[in-house]
Coordinates of C-alpha atoms in Angstrom, one line a residue:
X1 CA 18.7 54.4 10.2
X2 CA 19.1 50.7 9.6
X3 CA 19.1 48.4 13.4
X4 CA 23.0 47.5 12.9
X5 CA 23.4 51.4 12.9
X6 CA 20.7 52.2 15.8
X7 CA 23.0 49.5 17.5
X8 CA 26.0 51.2 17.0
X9 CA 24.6 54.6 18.1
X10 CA 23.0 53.6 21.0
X11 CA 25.9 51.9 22.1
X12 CA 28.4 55.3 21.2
X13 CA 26.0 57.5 22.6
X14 CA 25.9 55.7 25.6
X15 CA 29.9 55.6 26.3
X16 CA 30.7 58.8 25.3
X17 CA 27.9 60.5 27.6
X18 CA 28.4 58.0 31.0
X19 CA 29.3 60.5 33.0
X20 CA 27.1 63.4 32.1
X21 CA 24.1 60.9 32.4
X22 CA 25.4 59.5 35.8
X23 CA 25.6 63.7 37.3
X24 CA 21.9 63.8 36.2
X25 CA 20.5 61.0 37.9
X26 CA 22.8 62.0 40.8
X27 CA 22.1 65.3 41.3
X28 CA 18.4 64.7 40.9
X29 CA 18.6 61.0 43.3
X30 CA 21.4 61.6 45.7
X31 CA 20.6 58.1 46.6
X32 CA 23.0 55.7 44.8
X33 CA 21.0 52.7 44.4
X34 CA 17.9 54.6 42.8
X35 CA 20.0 56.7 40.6
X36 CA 21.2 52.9 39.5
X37 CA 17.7 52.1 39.3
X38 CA 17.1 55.1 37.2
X39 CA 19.7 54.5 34.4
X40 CA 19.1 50.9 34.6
X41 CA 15.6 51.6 33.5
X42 CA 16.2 54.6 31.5
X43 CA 18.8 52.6 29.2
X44 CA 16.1 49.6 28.7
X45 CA 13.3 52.3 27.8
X46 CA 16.0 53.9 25.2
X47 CA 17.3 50.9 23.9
X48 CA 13.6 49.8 23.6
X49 CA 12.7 52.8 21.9
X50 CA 16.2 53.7 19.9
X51 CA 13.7 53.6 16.7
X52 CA 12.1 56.9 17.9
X53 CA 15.6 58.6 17.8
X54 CA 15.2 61.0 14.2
X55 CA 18.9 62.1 14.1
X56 CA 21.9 60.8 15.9
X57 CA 23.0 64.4 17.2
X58 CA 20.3 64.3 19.4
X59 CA 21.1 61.1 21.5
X60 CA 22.3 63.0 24.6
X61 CA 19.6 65.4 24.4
X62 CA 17.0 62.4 23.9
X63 CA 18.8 59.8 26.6
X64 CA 19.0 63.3 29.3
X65 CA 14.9 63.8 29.1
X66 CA 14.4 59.9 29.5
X67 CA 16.8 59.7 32.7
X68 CA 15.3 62.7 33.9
X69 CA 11.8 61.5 33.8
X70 CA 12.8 58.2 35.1
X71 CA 14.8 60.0 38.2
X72 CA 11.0 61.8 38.5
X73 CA 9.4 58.6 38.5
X74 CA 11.5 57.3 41.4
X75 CA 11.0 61.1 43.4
X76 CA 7.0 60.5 42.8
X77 CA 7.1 56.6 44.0
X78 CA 9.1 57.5 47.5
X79 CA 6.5 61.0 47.6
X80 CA 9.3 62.6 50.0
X81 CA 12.6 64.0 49.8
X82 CA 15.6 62.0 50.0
X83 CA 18.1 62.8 52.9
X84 CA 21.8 63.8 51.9
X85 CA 23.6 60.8 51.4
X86 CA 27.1 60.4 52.2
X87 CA 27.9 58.4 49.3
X88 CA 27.9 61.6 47.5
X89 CA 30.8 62.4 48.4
X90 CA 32.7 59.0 49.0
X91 CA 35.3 59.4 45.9
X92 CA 35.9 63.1 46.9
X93 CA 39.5 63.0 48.3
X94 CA 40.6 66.8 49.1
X95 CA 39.3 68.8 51.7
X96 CA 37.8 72.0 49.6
X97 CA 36.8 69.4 46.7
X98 CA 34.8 68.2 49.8
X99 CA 33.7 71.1 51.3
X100 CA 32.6 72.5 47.7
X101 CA 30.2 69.4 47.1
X102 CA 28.4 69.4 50.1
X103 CA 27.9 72.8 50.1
X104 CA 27.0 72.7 46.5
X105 CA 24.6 69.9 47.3
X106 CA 22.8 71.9 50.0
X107 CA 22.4 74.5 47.5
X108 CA 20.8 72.5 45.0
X109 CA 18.6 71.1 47.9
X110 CA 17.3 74.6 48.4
X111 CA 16.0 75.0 44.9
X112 CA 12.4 74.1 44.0
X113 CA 12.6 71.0 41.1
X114 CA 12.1 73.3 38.2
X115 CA 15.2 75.4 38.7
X116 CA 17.1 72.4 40.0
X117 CA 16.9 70.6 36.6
X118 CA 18.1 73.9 34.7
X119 CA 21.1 74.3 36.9
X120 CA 21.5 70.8 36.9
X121 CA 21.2 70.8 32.9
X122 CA 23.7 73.6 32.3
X123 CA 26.3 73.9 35.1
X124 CA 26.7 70.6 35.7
X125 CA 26.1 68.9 32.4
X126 CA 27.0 72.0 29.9
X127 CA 23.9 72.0 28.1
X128 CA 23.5 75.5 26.0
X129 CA 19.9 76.9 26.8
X130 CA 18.4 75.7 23.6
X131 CA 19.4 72.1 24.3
X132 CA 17.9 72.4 27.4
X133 CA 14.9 73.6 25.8
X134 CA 14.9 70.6 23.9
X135 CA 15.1 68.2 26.8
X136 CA 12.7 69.5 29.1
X137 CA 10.0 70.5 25.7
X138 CA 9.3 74.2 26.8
X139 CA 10.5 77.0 25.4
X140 CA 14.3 78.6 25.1
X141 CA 12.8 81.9 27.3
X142 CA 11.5 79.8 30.0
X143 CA 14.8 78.5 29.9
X144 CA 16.5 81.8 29.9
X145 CA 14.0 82.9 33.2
X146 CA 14.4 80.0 35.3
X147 CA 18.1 80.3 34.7
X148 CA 18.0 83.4 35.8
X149 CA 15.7 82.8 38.7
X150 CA 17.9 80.0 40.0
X151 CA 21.1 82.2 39.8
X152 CA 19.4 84.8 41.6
X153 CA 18.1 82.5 44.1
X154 CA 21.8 81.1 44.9
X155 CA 22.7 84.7 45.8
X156 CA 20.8 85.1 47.8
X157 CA 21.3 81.8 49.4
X158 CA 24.8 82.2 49.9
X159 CA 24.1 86.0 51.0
X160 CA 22.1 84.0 54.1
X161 CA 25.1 81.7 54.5
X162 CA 27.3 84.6 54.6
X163 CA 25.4 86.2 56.8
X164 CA 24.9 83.2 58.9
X165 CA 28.8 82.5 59.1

């Protein structure tokens, strides 16, 4: 691709995938000034490295791993969890819109990182198992098991919260 056109695609693939990039860092952050740190730097590395892209189709797919491993590299630097921020949830404005993201949020909390990013990936994001294969560079049937795992492990999560309630 000639740089006039990597231009043009970088510059695309970045507004038509804002908000799908912004959920990632999110849900992996929670914090909103390091998931700003996180696309800040993971838009420099990409448009750095826009040359590496082989076909345009991939963009999100490509953009997705570098956020992700930026959102990582922020997670390793602090070396402990993040508390639930209420910032989250500062744009919610019904009541069960509310209830649903915290609840949603605590959820994802309870996951180890590895089934987090799947559900992450696919539920939140509506990547189809193989692109998510793709992004995290392991193989469709890992996919398919941690999927499978994290769905399981919500049950029974919310099997607890049940019981609990």
């Amino acid at each position: 691709m000639a740089k006039k056109n990597l231009n043009e695609v970088f510059i695309k693939g970045i507004n038509d995938n804002r908000l799908s990039f912004y959920k990632t860092a999110k849900a992996l952050l929670k914090n909103e000034d390091d998931v700003e740190d996180a696309l800040q730097d993971a838009l420099e590395t990409a448009y750095k490295n826009i040359e590496t892209l082989k076909e345009e189709k991939y963009f999100k797919t490509w953009m997705t791993r570098i956020i992700i491993n930026k959102c990582y590299d922020i997670l390793r630097k602090k070396s402990k969890i993040i508390p639930f921020e209420s910032e989250y949830v500062e744009n919610i404005q019904e009541k069960s819109n509310f209830d649903e993201g915290i609840e949603m949020k605590m959820i994802l909390d309870k996951l180890d990182n590895d089934l987090k990013e799947i559900v992450i990936l696919y539920y939140y994001n509506d990547f189809k198992q193989d692109e998510i294969a793709k992004i995290l560079e392991m193989p469709k049937g890992t996919v398919k098991s941690r999927l499978h795992r994290a769905k399981a492990e919500i049950m029974k999560i919310l099997e607890e919260k049940k019981g609990v309630c």
